[in-house]
mmCIF file with all atom_site columns, C-alpha atoms in Angstrom:
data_model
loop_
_atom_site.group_PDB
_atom_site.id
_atom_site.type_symbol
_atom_site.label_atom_id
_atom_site.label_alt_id
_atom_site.label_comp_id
_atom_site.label_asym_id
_atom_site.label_entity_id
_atom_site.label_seq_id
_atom_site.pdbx_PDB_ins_code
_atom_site.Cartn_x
_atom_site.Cartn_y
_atom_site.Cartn_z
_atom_site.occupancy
_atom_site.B_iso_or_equiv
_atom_site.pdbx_formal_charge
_atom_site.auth_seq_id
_atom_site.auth_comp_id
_atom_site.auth_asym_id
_atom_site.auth_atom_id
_atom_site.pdbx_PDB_model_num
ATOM 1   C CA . UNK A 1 1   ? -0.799  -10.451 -1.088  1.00 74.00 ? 1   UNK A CA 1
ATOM 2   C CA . UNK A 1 2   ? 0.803   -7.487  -2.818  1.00 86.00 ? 2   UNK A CA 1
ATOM 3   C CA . UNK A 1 3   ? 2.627   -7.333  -5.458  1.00 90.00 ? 3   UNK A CA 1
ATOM 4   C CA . UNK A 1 4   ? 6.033   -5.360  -5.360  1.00 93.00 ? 4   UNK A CA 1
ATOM 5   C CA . UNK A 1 5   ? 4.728   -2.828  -7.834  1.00 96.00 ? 5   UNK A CA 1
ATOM 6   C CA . UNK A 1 6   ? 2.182   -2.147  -5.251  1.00 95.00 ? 6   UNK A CA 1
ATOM 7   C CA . UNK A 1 7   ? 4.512   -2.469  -2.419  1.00 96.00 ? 7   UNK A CA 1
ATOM 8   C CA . UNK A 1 8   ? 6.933   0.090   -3.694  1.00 97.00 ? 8   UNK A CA 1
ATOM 9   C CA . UNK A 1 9   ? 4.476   2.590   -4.570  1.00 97.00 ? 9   UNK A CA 1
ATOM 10  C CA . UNK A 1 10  ? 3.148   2.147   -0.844  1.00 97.00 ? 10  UNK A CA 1
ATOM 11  C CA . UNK A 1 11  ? 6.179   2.532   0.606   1.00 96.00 ? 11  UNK A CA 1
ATOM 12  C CA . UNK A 1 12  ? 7.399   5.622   -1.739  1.00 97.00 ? 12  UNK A CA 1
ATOM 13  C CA . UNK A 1 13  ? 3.876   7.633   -1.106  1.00 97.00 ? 13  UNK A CA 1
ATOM 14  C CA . UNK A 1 14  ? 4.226   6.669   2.989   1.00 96.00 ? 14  UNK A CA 1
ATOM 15  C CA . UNK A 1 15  ? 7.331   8.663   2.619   1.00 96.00 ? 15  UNK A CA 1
ATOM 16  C CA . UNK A 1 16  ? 6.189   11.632  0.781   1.00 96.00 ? 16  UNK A CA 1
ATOM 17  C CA . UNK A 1 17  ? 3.489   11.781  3.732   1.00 96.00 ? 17  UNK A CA 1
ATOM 18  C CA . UNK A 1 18  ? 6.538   12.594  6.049   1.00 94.00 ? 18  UNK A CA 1
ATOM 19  C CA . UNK A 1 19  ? 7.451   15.500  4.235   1.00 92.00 ? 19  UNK A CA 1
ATOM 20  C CA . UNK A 1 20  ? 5.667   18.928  5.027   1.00 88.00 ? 20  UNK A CA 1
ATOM 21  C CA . UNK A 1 21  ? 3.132   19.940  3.370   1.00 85.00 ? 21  UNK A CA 1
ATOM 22  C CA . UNK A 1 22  ? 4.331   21.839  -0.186  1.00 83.00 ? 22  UNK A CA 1
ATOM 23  C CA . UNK A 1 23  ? 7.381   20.576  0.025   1.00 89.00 ? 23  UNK A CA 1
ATOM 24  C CA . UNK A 1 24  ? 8.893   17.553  -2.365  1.00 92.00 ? 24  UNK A CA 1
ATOM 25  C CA . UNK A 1 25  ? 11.600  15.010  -2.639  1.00 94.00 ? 25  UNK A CA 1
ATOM 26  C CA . UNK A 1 26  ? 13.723  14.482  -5.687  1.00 93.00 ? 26  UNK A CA 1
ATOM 27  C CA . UNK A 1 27  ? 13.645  10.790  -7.071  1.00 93.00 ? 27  UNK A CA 1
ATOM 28  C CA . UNK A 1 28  ? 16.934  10.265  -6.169  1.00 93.00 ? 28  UNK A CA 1
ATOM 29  C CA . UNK A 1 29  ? 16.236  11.301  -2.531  1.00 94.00 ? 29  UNK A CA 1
ATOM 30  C CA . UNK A 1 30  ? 12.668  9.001   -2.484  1.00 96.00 ? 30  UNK A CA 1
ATOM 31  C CA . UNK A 1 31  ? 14.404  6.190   -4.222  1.00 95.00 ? 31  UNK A CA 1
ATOM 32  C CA . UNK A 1 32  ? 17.200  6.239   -1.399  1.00 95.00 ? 32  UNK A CA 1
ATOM 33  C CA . UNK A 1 33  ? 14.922  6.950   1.251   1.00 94.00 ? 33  UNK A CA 1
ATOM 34  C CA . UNK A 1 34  ? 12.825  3.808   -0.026  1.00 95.00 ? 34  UNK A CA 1
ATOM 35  C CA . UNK A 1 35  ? 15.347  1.167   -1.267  1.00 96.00 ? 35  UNK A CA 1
ATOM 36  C CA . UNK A 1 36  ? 13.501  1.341   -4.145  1.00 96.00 ? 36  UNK A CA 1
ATOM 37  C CA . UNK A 1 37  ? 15.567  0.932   -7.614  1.00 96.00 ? 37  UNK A CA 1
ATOM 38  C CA . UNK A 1 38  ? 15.565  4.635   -9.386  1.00 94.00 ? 38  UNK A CA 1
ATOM 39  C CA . UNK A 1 39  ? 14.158  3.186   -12.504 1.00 95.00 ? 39  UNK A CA 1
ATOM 40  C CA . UNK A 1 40  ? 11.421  1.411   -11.062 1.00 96.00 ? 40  UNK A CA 1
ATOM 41  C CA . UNK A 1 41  ? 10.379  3.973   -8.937  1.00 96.00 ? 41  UNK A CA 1
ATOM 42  C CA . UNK A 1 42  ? 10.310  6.548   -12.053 1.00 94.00 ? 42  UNK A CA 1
ATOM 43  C CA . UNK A 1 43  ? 7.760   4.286   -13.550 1.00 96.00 ? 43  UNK A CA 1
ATOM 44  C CA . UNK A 1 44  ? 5.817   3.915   -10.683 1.00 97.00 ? 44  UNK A CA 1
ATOM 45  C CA . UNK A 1 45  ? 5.774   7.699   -9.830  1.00 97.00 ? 45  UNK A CA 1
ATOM 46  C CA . UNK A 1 46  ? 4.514   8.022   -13.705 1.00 96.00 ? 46  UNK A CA 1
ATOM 47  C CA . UNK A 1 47  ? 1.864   5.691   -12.802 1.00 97.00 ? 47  UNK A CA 1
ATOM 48  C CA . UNK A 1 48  ? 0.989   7.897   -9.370  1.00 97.00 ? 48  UNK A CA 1
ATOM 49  C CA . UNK A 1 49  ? 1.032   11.090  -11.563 1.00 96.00 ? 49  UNK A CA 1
ATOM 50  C CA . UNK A 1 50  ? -1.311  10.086  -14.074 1.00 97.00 ? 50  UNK A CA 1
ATOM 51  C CA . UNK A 1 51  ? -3.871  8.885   -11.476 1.00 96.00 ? 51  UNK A CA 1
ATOM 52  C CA . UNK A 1 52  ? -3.640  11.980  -9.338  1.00 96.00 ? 52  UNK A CA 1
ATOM 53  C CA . UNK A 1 53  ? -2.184  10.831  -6.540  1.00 97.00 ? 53  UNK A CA 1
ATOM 54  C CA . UNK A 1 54  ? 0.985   13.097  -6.910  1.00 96.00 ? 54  UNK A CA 1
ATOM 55  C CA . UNK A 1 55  ? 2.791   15.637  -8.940  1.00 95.00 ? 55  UNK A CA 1
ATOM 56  C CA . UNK A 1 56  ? 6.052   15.650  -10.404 1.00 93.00 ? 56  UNK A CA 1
ATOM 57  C CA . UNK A 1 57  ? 8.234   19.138  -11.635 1.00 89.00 ? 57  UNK A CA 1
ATOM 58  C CA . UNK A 1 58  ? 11.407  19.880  -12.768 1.00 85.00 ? 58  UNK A CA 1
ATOM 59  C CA . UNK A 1 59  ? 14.003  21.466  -12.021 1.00 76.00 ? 59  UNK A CA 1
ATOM 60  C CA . UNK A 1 60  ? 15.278  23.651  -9.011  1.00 74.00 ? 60  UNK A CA 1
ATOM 61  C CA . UNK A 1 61  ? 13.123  23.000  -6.172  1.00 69.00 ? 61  UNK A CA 1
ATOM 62  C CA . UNK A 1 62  ? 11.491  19.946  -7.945  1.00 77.00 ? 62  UNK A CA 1
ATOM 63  C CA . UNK A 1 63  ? 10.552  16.557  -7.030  1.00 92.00 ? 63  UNK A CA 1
ATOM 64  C CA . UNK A 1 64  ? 7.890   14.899  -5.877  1.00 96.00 ? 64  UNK A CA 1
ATOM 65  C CA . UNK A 1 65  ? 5.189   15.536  -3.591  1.00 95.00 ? 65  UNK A CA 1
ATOM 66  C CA . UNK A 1 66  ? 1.242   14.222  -2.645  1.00 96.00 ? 66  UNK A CA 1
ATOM 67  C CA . UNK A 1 67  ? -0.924  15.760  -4.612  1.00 94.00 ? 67  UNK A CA 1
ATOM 68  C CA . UNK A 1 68  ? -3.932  15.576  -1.798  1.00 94.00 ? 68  UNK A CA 1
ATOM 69  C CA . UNK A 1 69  ? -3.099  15.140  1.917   1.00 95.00 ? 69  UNK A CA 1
ATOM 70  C CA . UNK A 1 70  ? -2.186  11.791  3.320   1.00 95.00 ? 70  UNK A CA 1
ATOM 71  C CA . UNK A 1 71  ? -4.884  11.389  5.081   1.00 95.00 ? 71  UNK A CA 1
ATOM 72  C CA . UNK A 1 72  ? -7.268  11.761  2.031   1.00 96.00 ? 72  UNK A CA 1
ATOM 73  C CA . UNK A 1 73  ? -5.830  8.948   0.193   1.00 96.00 ? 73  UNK A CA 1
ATOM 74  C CA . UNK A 1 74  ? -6.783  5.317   1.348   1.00 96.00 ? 74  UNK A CA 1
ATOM 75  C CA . UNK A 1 75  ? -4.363  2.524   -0.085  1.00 96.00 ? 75  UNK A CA 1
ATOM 76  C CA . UNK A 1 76  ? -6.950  0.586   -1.817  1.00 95.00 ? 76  UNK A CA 1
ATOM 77  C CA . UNK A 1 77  ? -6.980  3.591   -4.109  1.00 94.00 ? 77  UNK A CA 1
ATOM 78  C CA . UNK A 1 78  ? -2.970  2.748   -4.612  1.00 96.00 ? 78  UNK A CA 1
ATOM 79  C CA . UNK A 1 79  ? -3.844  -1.028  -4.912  1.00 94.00 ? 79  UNK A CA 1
ATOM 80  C CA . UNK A 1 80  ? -5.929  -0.601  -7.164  1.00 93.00 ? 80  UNK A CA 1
ATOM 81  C CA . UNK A 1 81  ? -4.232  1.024   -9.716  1.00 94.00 ? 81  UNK A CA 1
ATOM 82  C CA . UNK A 1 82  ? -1.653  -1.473  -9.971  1.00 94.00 ? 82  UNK A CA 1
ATOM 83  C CA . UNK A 1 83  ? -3.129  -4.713  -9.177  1.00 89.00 ? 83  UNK A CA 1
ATOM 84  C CA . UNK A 1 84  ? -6.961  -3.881  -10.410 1.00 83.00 ? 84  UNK A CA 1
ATOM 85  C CA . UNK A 1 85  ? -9.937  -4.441  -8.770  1.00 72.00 ? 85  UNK A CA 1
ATOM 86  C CA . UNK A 1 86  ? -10.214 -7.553  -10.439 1.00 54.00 ? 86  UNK A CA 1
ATOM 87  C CA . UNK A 1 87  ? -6.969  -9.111  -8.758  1.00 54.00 ? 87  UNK A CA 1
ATOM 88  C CA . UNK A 1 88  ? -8.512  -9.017  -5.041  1.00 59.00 ? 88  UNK A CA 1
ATOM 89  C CA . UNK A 1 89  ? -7.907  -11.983 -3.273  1.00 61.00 ? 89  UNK A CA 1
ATOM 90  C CA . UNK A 1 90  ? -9.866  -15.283 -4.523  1.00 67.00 ? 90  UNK A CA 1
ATOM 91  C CA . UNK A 1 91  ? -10.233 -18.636 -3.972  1.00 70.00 ? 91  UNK A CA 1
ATOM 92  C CA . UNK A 1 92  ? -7.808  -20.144 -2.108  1.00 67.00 ? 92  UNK A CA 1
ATOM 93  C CA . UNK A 1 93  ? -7.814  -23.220 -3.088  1.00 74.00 ? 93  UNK A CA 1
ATOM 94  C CA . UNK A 1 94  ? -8.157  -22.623 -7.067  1.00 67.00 ? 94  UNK A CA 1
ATOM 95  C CA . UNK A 1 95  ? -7.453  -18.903 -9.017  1.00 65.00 ? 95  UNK A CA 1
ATOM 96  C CA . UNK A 1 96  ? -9.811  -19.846 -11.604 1.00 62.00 ? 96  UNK A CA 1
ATOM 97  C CA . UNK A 1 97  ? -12.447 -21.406 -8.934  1.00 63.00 ? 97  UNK A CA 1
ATOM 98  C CA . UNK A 1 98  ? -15.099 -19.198 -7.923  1.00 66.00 ? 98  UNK A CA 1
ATOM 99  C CA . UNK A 1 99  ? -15.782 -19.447 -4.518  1.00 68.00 ? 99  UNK A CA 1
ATOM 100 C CA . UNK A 1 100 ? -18.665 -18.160 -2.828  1.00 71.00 ? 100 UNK A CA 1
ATOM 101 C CA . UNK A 1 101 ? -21.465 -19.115 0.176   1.00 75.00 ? 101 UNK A CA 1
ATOM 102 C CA . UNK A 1 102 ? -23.467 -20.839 -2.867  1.00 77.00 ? 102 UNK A CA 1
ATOM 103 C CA . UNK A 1 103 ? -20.892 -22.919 -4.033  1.00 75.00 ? 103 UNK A CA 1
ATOM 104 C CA . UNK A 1 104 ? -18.044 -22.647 -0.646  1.00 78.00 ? 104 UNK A CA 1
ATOM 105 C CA . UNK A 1 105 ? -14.287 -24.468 -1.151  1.00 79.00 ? 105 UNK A CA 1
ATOM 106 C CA . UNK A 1 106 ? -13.258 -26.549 1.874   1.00 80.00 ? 106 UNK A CA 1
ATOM 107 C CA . UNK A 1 107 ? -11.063 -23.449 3.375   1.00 80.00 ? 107 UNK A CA 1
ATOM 108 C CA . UNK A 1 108 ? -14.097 -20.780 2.194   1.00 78.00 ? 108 UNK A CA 1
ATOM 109 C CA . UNK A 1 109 ? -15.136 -19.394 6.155   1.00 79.00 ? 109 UNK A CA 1
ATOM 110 C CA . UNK A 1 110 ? -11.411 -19.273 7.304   1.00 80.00 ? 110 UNK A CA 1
ATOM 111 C CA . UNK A 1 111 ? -10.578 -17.595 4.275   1.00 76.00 ? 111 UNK A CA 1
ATOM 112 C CA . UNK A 1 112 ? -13.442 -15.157 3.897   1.00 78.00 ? 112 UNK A CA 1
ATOM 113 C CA . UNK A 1 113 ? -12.680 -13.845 7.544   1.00 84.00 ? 113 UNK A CA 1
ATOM 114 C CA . UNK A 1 114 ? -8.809  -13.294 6.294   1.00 83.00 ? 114 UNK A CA 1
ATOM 115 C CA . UNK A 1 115 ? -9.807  -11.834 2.866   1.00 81.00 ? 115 UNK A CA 1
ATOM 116 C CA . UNK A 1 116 ? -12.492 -9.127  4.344   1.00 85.00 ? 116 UNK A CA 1
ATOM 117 C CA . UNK A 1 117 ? -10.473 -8.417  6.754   1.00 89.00 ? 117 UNK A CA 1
ATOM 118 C CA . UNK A 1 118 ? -7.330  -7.629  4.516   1.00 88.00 ? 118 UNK A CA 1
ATOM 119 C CA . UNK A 1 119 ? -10.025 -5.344  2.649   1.00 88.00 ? 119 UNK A CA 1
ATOM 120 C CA . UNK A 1 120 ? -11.056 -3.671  5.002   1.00 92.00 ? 120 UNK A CA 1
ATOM 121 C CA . UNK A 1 121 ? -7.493  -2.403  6.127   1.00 93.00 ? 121 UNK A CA 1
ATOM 122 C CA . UNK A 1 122 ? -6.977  -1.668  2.595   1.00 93.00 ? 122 UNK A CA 1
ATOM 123 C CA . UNK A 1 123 ? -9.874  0.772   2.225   1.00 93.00 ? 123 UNK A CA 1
ATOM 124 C CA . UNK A 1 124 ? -10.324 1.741   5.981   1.00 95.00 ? 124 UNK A CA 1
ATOM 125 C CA . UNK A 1 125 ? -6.120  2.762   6.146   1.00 95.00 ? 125 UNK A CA 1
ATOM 126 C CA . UNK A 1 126 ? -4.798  6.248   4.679   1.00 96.00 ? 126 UNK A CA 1
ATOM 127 C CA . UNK A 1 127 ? -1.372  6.879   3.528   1.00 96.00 ? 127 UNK A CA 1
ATOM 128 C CA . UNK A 1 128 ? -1.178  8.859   6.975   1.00 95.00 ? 128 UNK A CA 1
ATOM 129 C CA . UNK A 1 129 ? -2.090  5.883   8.680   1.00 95.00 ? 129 UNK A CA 1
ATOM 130 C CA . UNK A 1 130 ? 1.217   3.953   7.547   1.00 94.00 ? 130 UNK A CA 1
ATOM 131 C CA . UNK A 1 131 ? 3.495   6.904   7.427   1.00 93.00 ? 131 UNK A CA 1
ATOM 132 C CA . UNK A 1 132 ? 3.300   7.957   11.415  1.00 88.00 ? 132 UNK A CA 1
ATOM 133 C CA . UNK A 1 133 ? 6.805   7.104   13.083  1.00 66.00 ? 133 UNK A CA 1
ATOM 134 C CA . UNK A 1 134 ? 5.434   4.464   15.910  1.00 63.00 ? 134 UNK A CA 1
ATOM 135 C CA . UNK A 1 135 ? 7.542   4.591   19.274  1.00 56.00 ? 135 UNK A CA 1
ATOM 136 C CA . UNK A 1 136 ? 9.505   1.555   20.184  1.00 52.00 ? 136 UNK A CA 1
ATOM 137 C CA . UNK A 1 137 ? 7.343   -1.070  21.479  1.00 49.00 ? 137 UNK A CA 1
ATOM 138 C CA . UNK A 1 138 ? 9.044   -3.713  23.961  1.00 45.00 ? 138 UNK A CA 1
ATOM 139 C CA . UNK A 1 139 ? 8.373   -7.050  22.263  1.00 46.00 ? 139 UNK A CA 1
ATOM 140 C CA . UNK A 1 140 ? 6.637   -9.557  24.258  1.00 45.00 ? 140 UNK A CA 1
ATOM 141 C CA . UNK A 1 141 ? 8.533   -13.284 24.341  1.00 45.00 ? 141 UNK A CA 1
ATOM 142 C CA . UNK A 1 142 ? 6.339   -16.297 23.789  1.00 49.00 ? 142 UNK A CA 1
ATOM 143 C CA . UNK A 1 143 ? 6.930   -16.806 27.939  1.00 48.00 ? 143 UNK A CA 1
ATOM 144 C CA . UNK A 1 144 ? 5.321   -13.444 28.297  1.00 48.00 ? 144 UNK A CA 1
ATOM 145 C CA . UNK A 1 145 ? 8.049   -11.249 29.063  1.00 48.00 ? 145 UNK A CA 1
ATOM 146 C CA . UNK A 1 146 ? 9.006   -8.327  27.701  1.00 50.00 ? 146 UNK A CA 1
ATOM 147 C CA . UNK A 1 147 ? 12.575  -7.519  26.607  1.00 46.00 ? 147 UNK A CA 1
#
């Protein structure tokens, strides 16, 4: 549902919410920390910068780092910069179909449940929310066991 403009800058703000407070990561260091290609990444931090979401300097001690804490920025506000509001998920069954309880496509209820719920997460989730380490979680088999 995201594109990998979004995707990448996700993933390269979840890691500046690792780093301590005041402290920043040089591009190189996010880009390898991220697996996200240096050039992209510069354009996508230029993009973060001039929405306020993080600040940049030069030199000795530079880099990047969050411009407000994690847990003050939700990732619809990072969605939306790059996708737009406009490009929420629509019909599916038709992009240019509008779909709604007036005028419902065949799939409308299933999808409705899946698209409000994706919202939701999107403006309910902080960039702390994604960028907690989670512990190792056995994974349960389809039989129910855990291995």
């Amino acid at each position: 549902m995201l594109s990998h403009t979004s995707e990448y800058a996700l993933r390269a703000l979840a890691k500046l919410a690792q780093v301590s407070r005041g402290e920043s990561l040089l591009g190189r260091e996010l880009a390898e920390g991220t697996g996200i290609p240096p050039s992209y990444l510069s354009k996508i931090m230029l993009s973060l910068r001039n929405a306020g979401l993080v600040v940049a300097t030069r030199g000795t001690g530079g880099g990047y780092m969050l411009l407000r804490p994690a847990d003050a920025i939700h990732l619809i506000d990072v969605v939306q910069l790059f996708e737009g509001p406009a490009k929420r998920p629509q019909c599916l069954l038709g992009p240019n179909r509008e779909c709604s309880e007036k005028d419902p496509c065949t799939a409308h209820d299933s999808w409705s449940t899946v698209r409000k719920t994706y919202l939701d997460f999107l403006e309910h989730t902080t960039l702390y929310d994604i960028s907690q380490a989670r512990p190792h979680q056995s994974q349960i088999t389809p039989t129910g066991r855990a291995h």
